[in-house]
Structure formats: structure tokens, C-alpha cells
Coordinates of C-alpha atoms and ligand atoms in Angstrom, one line a residue:
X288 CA -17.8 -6.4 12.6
X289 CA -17.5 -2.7 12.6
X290 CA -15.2 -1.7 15.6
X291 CA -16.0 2.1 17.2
X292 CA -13.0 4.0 18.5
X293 CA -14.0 7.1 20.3
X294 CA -11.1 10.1 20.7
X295 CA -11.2 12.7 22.6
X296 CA -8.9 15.2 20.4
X297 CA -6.7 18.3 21.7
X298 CA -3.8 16.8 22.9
X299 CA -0.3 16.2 21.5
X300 CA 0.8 13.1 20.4
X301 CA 4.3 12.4 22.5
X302 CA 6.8 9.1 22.3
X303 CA 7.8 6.5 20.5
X304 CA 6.3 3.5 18.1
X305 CA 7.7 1.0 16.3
X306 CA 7.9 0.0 12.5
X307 CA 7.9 -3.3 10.7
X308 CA 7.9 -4.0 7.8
X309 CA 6.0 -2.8 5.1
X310 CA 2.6 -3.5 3.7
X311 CA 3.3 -3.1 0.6
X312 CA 6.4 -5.6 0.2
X313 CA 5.5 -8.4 2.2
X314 CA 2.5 -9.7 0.8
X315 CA 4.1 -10.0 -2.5
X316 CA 7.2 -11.5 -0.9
X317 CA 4.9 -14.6 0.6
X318 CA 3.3 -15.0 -3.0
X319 CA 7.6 -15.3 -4.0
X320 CA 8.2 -18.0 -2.1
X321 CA 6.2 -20.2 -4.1
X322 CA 8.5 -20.1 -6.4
X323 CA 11.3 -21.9 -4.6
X324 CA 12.0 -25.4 -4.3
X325 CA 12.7 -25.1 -0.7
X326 CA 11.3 -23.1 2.4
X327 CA 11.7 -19.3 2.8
X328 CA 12.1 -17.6 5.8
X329 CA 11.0 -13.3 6.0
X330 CA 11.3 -11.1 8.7
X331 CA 10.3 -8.1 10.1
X332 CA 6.5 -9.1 9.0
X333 CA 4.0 -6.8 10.4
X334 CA 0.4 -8.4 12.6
X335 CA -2.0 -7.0 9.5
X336 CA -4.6 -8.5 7.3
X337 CA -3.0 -9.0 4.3
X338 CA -0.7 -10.8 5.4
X339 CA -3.1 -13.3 7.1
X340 CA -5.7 -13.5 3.9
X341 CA -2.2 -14.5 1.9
X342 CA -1.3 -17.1 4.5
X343 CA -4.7 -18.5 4.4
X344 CA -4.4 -18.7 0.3
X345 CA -1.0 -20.0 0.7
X346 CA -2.6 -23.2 3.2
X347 CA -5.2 -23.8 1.1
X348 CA -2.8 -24.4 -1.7
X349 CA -0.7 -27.4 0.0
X350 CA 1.8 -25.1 1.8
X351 CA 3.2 -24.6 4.9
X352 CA 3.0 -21.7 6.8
X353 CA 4.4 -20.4 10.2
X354 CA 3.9 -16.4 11.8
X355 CA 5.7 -15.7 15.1
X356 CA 3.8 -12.6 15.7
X357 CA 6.1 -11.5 18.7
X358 CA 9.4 -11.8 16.2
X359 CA 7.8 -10.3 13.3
X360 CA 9.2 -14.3 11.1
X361 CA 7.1 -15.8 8.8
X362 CA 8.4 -19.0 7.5
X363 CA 7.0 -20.8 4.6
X364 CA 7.5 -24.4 3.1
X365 CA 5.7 -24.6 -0.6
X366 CA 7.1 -27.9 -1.0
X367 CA 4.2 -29.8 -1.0
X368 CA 1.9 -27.0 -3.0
X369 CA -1.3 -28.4 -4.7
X370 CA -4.4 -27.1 -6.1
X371 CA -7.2 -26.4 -3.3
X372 CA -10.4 -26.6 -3.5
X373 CA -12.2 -23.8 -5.3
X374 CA -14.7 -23.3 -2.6
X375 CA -12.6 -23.1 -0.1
X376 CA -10.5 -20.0 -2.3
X377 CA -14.0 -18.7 -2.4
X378 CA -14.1 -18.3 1.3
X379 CA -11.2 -15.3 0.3
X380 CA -13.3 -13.4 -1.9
X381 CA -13.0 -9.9 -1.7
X382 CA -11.0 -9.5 1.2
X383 CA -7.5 -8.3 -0.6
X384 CA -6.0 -7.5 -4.4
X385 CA -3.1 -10.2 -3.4
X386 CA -4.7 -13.3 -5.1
X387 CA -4.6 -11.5 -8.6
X388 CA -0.4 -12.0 -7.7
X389 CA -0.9 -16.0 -7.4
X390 CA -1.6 -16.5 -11.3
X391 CA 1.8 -16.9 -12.5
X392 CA 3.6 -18.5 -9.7
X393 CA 0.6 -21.0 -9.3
X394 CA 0.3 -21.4 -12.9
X395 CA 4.3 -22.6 -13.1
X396 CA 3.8 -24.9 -10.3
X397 CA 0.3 -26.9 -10.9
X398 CA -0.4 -25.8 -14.4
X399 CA -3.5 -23.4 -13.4
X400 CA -5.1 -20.6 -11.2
X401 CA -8.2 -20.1 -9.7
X402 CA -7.8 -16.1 -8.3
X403 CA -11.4 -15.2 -6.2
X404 CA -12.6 -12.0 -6.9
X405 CA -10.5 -9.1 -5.4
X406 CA -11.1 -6.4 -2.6
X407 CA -9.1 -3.8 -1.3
X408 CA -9.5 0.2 -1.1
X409 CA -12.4 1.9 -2.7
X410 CA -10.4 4.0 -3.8
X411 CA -10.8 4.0 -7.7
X412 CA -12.1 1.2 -9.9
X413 CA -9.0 -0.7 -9.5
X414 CA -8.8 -2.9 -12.4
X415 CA -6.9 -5.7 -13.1
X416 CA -6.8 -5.6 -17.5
X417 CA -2.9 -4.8 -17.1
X418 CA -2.6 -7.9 -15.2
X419 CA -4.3 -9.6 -17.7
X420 CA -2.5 -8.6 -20.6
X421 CA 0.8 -9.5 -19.0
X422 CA -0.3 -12.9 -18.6
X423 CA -1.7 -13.6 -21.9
X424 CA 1.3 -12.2 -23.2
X425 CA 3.3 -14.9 -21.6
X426 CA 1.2 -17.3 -23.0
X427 CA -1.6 -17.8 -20.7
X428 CA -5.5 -18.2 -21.1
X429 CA -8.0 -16.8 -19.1
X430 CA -11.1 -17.9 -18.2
X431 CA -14.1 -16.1 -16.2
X432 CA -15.8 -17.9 -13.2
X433 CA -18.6 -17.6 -11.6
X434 CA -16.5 -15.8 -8.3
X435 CA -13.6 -15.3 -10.2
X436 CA -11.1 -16.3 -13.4
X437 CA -9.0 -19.2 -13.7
X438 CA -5.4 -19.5 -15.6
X439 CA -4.0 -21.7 -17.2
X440 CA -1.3 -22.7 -20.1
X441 CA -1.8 -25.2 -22.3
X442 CA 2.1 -24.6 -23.5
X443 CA 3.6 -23.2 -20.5
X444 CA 4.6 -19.4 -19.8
X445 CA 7.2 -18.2 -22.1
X446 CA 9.2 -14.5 -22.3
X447 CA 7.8 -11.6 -24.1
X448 CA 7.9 -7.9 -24.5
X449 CA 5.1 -5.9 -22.4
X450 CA 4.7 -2.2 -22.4
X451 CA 2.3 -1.0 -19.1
X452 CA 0.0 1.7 -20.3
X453 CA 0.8 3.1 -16.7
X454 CA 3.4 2.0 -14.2
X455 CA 1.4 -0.1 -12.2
X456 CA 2.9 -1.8 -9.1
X457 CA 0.8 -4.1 -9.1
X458 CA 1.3 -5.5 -12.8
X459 CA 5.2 -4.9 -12.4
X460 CA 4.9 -7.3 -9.3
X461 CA 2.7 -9.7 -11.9
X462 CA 5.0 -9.7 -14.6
X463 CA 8.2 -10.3 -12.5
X464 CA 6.8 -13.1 -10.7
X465 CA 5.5 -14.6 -14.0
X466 CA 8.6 -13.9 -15.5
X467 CA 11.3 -15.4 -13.4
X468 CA 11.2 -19.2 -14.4
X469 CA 9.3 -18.3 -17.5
X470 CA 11.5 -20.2 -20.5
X471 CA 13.6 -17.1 -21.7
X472 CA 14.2 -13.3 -21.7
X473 CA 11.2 -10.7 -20.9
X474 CA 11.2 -7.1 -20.9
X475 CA 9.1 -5.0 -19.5
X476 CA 8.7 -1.2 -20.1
X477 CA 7.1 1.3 -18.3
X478 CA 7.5 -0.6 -15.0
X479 CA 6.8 0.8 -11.8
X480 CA 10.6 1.1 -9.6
X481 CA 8.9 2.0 -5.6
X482 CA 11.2 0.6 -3.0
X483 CA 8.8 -1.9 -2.4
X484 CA 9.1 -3.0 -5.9
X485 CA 12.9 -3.0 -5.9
X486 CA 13.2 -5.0 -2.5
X487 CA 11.1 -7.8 -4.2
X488 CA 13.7 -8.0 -6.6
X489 CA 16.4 -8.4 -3.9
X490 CA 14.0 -11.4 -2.7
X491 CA 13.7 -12.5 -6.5
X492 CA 17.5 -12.3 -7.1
X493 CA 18.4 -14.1 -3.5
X494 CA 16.2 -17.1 -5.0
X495 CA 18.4 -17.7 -8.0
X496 CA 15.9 -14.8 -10.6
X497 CA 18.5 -12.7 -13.0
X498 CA 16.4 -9.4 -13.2
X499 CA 17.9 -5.7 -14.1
X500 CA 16.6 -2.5 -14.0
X501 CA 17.1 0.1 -16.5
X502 CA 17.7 3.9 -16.2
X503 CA 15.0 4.2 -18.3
X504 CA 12.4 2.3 -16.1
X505 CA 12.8 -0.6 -18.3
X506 CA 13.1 -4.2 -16.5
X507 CA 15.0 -7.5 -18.2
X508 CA 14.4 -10.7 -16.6
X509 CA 16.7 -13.7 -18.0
X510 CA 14.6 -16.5 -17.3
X511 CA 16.0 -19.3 -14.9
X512 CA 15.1 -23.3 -14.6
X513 CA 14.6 -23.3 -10.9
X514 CA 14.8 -21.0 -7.6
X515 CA 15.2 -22.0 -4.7
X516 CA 13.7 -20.6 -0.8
X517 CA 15.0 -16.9 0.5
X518 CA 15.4 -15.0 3.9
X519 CA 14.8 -11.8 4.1
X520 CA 14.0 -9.4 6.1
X521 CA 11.8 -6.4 4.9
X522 CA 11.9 -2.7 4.4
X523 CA 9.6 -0.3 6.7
X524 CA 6.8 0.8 6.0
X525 CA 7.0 4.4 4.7
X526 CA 3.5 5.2 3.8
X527 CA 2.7 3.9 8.4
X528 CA 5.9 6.0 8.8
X529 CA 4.9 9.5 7.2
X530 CA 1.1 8.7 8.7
X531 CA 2.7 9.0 11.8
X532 CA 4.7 12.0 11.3
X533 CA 1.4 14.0 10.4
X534 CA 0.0 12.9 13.4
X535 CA 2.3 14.7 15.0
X536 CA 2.4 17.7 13.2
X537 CA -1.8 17.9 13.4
X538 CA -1.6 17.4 17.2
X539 CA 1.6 19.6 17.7
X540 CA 3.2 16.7 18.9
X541 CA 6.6 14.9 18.2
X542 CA 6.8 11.1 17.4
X543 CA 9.8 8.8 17.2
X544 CA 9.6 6.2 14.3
X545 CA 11.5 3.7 15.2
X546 CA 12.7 2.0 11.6
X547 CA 11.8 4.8 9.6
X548 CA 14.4 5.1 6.5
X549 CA 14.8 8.3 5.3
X550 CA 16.1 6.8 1.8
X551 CA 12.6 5.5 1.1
X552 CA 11.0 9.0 2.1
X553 CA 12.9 11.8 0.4
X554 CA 10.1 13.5 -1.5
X555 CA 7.8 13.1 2.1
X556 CA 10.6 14.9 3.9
X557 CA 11.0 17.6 1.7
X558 CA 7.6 18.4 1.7
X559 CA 6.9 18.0 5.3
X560 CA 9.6 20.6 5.8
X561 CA 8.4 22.8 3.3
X562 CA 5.1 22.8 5.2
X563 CA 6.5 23.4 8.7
X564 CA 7.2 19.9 10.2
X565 CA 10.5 18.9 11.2
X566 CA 12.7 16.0 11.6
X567 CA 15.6 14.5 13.1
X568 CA 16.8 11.1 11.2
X569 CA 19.1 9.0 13.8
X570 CA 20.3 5.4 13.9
X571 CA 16.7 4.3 14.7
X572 CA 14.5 6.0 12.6
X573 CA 13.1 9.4 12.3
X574 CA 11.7 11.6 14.8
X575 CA 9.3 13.7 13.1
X576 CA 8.0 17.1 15.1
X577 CA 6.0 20.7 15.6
X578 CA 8.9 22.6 15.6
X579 CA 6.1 25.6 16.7
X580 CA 5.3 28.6 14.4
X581 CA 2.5 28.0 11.8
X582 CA 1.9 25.5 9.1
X583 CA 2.7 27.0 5.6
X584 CA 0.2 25.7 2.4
X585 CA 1.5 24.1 -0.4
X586 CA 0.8 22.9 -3.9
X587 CA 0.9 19.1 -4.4
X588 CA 1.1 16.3 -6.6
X589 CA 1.0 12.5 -6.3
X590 CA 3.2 10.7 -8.7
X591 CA 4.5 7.2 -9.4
X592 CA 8.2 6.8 -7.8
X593 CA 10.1 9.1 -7.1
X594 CA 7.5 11.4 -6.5
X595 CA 5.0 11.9 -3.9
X596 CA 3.4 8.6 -3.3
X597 CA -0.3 8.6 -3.5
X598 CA -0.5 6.7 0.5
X599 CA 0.9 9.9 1.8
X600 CA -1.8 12.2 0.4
X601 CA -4.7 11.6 2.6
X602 CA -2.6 12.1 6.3
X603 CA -1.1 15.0 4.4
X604 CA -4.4 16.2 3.4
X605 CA -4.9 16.4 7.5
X606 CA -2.3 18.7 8.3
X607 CA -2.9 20.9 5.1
X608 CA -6.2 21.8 7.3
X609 CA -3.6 23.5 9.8
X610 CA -1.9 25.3 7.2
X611 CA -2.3 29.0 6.3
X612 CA -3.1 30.0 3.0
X613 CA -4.8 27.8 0.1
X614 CA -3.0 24.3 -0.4
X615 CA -3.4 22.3 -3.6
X616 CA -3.8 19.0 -4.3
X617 CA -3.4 17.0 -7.7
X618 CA -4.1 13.2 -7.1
X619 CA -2.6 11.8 -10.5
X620 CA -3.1 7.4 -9.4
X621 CA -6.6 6.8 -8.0
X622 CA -9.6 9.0 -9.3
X623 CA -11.5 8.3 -6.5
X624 CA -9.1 9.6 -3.6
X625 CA -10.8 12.1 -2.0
X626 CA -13.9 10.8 -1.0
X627 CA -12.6 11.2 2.9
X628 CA -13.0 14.9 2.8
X629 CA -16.5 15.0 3.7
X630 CA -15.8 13.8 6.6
X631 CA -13.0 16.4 7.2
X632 CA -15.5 18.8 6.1
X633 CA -18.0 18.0 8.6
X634 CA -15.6 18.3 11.5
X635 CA -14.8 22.1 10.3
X636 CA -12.2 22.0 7.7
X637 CA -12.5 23.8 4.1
X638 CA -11.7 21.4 1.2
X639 CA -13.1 21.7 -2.2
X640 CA -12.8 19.4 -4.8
X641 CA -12.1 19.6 -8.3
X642 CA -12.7 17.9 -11.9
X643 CA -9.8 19.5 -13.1
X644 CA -6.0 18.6 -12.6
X645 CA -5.0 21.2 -10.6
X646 CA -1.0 20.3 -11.3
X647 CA 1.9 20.7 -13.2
X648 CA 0.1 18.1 -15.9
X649 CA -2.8 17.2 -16.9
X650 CA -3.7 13.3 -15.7
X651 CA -5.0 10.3 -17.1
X652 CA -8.1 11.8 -15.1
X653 CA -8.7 14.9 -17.3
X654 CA -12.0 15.2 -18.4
X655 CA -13.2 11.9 -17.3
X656 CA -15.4 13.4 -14.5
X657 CA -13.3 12.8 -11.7
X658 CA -13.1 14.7 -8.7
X659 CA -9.0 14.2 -8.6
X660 CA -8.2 17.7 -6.9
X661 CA -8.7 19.4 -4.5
X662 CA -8.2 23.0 -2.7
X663 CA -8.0 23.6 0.9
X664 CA -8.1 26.9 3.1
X665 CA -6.3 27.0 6.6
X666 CA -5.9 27.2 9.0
X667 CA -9.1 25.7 10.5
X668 CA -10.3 24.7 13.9
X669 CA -11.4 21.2 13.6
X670 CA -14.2 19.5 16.1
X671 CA -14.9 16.1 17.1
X672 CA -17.8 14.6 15.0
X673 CA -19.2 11.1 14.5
X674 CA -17.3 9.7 11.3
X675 CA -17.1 6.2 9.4
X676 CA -14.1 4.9 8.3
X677 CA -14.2 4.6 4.2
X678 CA -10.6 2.9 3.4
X679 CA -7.4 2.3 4.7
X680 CA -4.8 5.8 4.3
X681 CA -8.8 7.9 5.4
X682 CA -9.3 5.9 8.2
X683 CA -6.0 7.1 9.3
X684 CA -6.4 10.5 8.4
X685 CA -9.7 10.1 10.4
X686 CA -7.8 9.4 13.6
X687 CA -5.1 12.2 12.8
X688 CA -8.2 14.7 12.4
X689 CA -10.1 13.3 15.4
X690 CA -6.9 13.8 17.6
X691 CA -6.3 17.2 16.2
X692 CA -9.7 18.2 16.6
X693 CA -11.5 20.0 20.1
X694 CA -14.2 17.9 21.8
X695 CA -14.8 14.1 21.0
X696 CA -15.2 12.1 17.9
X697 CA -16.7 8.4 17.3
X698 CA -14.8 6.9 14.7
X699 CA -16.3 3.6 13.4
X700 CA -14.9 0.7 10.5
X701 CA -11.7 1.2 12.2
X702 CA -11.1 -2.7 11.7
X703 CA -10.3 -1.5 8.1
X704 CA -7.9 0.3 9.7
X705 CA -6.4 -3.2 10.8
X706 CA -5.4 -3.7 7.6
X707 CA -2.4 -2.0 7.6
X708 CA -1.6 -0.5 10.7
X709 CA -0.7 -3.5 13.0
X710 CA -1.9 -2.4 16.8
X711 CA -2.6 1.3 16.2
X712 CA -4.6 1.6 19.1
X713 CA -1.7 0.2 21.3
X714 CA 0.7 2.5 19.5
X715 CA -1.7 5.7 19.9
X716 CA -2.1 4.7 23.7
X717 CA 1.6 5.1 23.8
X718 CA 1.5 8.1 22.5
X719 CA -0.3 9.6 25.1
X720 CA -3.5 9.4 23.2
X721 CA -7.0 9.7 24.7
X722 CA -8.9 7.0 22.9
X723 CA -11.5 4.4 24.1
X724 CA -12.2 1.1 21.8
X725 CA -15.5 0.9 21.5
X726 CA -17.2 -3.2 20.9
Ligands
EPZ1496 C1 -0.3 -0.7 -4.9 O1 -1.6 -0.8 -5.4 C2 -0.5 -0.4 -3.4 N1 -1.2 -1.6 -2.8 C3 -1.3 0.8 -3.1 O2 -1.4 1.0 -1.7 C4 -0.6 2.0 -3.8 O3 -1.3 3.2 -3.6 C5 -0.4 1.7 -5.3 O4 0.3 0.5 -5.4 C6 0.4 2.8 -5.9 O5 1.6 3.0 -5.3 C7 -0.5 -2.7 -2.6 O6 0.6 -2.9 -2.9 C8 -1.3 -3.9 -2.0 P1 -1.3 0.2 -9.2 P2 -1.9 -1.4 -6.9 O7 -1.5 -1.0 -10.0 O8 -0.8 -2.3 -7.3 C9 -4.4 1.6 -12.5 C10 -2.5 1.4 0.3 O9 -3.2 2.3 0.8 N2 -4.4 0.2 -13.0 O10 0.0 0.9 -9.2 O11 -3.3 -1.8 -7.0 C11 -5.1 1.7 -11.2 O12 -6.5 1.8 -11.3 C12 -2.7 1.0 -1.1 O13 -1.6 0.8 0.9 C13 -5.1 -0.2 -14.1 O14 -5.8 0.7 -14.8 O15 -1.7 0.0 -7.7 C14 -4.6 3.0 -10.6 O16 -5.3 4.1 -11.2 C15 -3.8 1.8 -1.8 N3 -5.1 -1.5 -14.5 C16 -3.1 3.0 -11.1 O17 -3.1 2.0 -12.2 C17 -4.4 -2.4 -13.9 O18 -4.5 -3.6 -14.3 C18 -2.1 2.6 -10.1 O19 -2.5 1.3 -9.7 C19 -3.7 -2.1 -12.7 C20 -3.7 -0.8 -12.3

């Protein structure tokens, strides 16, 4: 059901929220622990969607799962973990790109894997061929269904070289979780290194994995008999964290993030100072702020990590529309990015976009049609408009923009919203914000 929020906007955003743990991270981190021989225990778990469509995957496969929402623990017992029936996996269709995760893991355990067909962000075609290839590689054979693909090996999973056309978290998350308890030594090059990705192999080396990463980006896993349950407790989420810190810079506002680690946000900061923001990191977090004065334009690029992470562009994209001058925008991991800044357009801002890489590089985009860049002239006065939420990191930006603009906006789809923000409407209530939920 599509929930309504209506905002009225012009108002700086003032106080404090709170962080848990990240999106990202501990989805994949529930799909770890059914790997163990015993139960694991992970903290610091955010209220969000994902995390309920993977617990719901995780019952219907035999195991035993326990959220206390108020503490943020998620405790999981995959001891008794058996194959479910497929039309009750079919009741998860489309609702997440998790399941794809499940092959390997489910494959070592009960032989096979039925994965329903995916969802997630329209953001891009989001394929899943690299996840494929990685699994074949380790020996495994792939069948299509009528709501989805089964896996299965006839001779087990076994190590093997694979070489990612891209660095794709996603299929760095596949092949480590295949990997693990495969019989013997894979390598993987080109793998994708985000924090999230790296605190998954903390949780993969506390259950007994033997994993390195190279300078070059290249990971070894030795592969192990058995692993055993973990706890853990998870990093923050940096892409919630810099959404809120350009909420405060488009409403002129200042916001404490409680959790906020600058280590995981380097590249954010720099850039959110180079645009005018500013911050103070303490003990707790980050407090991010208008320090007054105007917003300066920039030229951007997204980029695989360490760069600018591609969840950061579309809040950004928000308080570019404050900026003076022309910023640019070069989205180098989704083609389809931008699609929110029609929206932004209709409320008064000036974004054009563009087939070519506006960038340093060219992208895997070049000359394949896609609208991957854009240009956009500040400052500009932004008014309240009737908008529908199109993914996750928009629907955001949609609030950001409504908040920022004059006059009132209905925003509607914010459920999607859900998905990764746990309780944003309590959080922007906190914050001083005028908003009205809208059944
Ligand atoms: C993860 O998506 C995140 N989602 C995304 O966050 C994030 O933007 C992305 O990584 C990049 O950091 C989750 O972790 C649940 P990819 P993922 O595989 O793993 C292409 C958000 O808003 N590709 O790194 O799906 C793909 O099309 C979301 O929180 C293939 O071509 O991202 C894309 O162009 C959005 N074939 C690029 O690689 C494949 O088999 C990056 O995708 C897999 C990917």
C-alpha cells in the first residue's frame, strides 16, 4: 500500500537521530550465518525490510530466527536448516536482490537452491550474470524456473580463479560466501573492498573462514571444513548517515548523527566541505551543519570504493540545487540513476541530463544511450509539488527537497522509503520537521 507523507518545507532541520547498523552489511551477515554449525548472534540491526524479507527466507528454510527490535539483536539458529517449500519461497518474489546471496550457502548445506526472482531499486537493469559465473565456476549448475533458477552440484563446490568484469558487491559477497567451506583455495580478482564488504569478512573470519585481501583488490580464500556461529555487531550505515547530513545542509539546518564513523565516509566529507557543509566528528558521531554563506558547485563522480559511493549521489544531487554556479555529475555504477530529477525539476530546480560521461573517464555507459550525467544550475528556489517516490536513495532525496522547498509537498510510495531508513518519519519529527503521514 502506497503511504502519503505530506511536508510542509522551509524550515531547518535541528537535533539529533540515531544510526544502526547498516543496510548494506546486515542482510548479507544473516545469509553468513547459515554457514555455521551453531547459532549466531548480530547486533546493532536496523527495523528495515530487508532485513525482514531475509528473516522470512531464512524460516522458511528450517531456521530459527529471533529480532529484538528495541536492542537492535538478531539471533539466528540454522541448525535445523532444510529445504522449504518452493511456493512458499515464491511468496518472496521480487521483494529484495538478497535471495540471489542464498545459492552457495544453501547449496553447501542441502545440496540445492531455489532463489525467487529478485527486486530491489529501479535503478539500472541490475543483472545477476556475474553471480552466475561465480557459481558455475565453483562447480555449480543452473537451472531456470518458472519464478526463478535453482542450484545445485552434482560434485560439490570446489575453489577456482574468477575475475569480475566490474567490482560488484554484490558478486564479491557471492563468491566469498560460496567460497568459505568450498574444498580448497579461490581467488578472486577485481573484487569490490566497501566497508560493508570488509566487515563481512570480519563476520566470515570470526566463524573459522581464512580470507585475505590484497593491495591489489585481489581476495584469497583458503577453504575451511566447517564454521561455526558469530556475534557481531555491525557498522553504521553511511549512505542513512550522509542522507542526513544533506538534509541539513538543504534546510540550513544542523543534525547530530549519532554512530556516524567518519572512517567509512572520507570521500563524503571532503566533498561536503568542498561544497559548503560542515562537520564536527565527536565520540558519537558526526554532526553535520550550514555553517551559513552559500553553497559552492562542484564536479562529481561516483566510483567503486574508495570513491564517491553511488547511495550518496541522489541526497547530494539535492543540495547541488542550492549551490551557485553549474555542478556536474558523472554516475559511473547504475545507468539509470537519475530518473528522480524530474521530479526535482518540477519543484523548480535546473537539472539536465546527459548521454555522455561528463567525468574524468569515460564509463562502461559510454555510448550505450544512457542518460548517466547530469548538469545542474544553482542556486534555485524549490516549491512544494505533489511527487511519487521512484526508489530507495530518490525517495530520500524527495523528502530532502520537499523540506527544503517553500509551500507544501505530497510525497507518496514513501513505504519504499521503509526499506532502508528504519522510522524516518519519527526521526524527521525529531528534527523539528513539519510532516503529516498521510493513510
Ligand atoms: C549493492 O548493490 C548495494 N545494495 C547498492 O545499494 C549499492 O549501490 C551497490 O552495491 C554499489 O555500491 C545492497 O548491498 C543490497 P553491484 P549490488 O553488484 O550488489 C552491475 C542502495 O540504495 N552488475 O556492485 O546490486 C550492476 O548492474 C542500493 O542501498 C552486473 O552487471 O551492486 C551495476 O551496474 C542501491 N552484473 C554494477 O555492476 C552482476 O551480476 C554495480 O552493481 C552484478 C552487478
Amino acid at each position: 500500500m502506497s503511504e502519503k507523507l505530506k511536508i510542509k518545507g522551509g524550515k531547518a532541520l535541528q537535533g539529533t537521530i540515531e544510526l544502526r547498523g547498516a543496510k548494506n552489511f546486515v542482510s548479507k551477515a544473516m545469509v553468513a550465518s547459515i554457514l555455521g554449525n551453531s547459532k549466531s548472534v548480530l547486533e546493532n540491526v536496523p527495523a528495515i525490510k530487508d532485513v525482514e524479507v531475509v528473516s522470512k527466507l531464512l524460516m522458511l528454510h528450517g531456521c530459527d530466527v529471533s529480532y529484538n527490535k528495541t536492542k537492535g539483536v538478531l539471533e539466528i539458529d540454522p541448525e535445523n536448516i532444510s529445504s522449504p517449500k518452493i511456493a512458499d519461497v515464491d511468496t518472496v518474489v521480487g521483494s529484495s536482490r538478497i535471495p540471489i546471496l542464498f545459492c552457495g550457502p544453501l547449496v553447501h548445506k542441502l545440496g540445492e537452491a531455489f532463489i525467487p526472482a529478485l527486486g530491489g531499486c529501479k535503478i539500472g537493469d541490475r543483472p545477476i550474470d556475474f553471480h552466475l559465473e561465480s557459481l558455475r565456476k565453483f562447480g555449480a549448475q543452473i537451472e531456470k524456473k518458472e519464478h526463478g533458477i535453482r542450484i545445485f552440484a552434482p560434485d560439490g563446490l570446489h575453489g577456482t580463479k574468477i575475475n569480475l568484469p566490474y567490482p560488484s558487491v554484490g558478486a564479491t559477497e557471492q563468491t566469498l560466501l560460496t567460497a568459505c567451506i568450498a574444498d580448497g583455495v579461490t581467488q578472486l580478482t577485481n573484487a569490490a573492498i566497501e566497508p560493508e564488504i570488509m566487515d563481512l569478512i570480519n563476520v566470515l573470519q570470526k566463524m573459522g573462514a581464512i580470507i585475505s585481501v590484497n593491495t591489489d583488490r585481489v581476495i584469497t580464500i583458503e577453504g575451511v571444513k566447517e564454521l561455526r556461529g558469530f556475534t557481531h555487531i555491525s557498522l553504521p550505515d553511511r549512505a542513512e548517515a550522509a542522507s542526513w547530513a544533506n538534509a541539513a545542509l538543504a534546510t540550513g539546518g544542523r543534525v547530530q548523527v549519532l554512530g556516524a564513523k567518519q572512517s567509512d565516509m572520507t570521500t563524503f566529507l571532503n566533498i561536503f566541505r568542498k561544497i559548503g557543509g560542515e562537520f564536527d566528528i565527536n565520540d558519537n558521531g558526526i554532526e553535520f551543519y550550514h555553517p551559513g554563506g552559500e553553497l559552492k558547485s562542484i564536479p562529481i563522480e561516483t566510483d567503486v570504493h574508495p570513491g564517491f559511493l553511488t547511495d550518496w549521489m541522489q541526497p547530494l544531487v539535492v543540495s547541488l540545487t542550492q549551490a551557485h554556479g553549474l555542478s556536474i555529475v558523472h554516475e559511473t555504477v547504475y545507468e539509470n540513476r537519475f530518473g528522480f530529477t524530474n521530479a526535482l525539476n518540477k519543484m523548480g530546480a535546473k537539472i539536465q541530463l546527459y548521454r555522455e560521461c561528463l567525468g574524468s573517464v569515460p564509463c562502461r555507459f559510454q555510448q550505450r544511450n544512457f542518460k548517466h550525467s547530469a548538469v545542474i544550475s544553482g542556486p534555485t528556489k524549490l516549491r512544494g509539488a505533489d511527487i511519487e517516490v521512484p526508489d530507495l536513495r530518490a525517495g530520500f532525496s524527495y523528502l530532502i527537497a520537499a523540506l527544503a522547498a517553500e509551500g507544501e509537498s505530497n510525497v507518496s510510495g514513501v513505504d519504499i522509503i521503509e526499506r532502508g531508513y528504519e522510522s524516518f518519519t519519527e526521526k524527521l519529527e525529531n528534527l523539528g520537521a513539519n510532516i503529516e503521514l498521510l493513510k
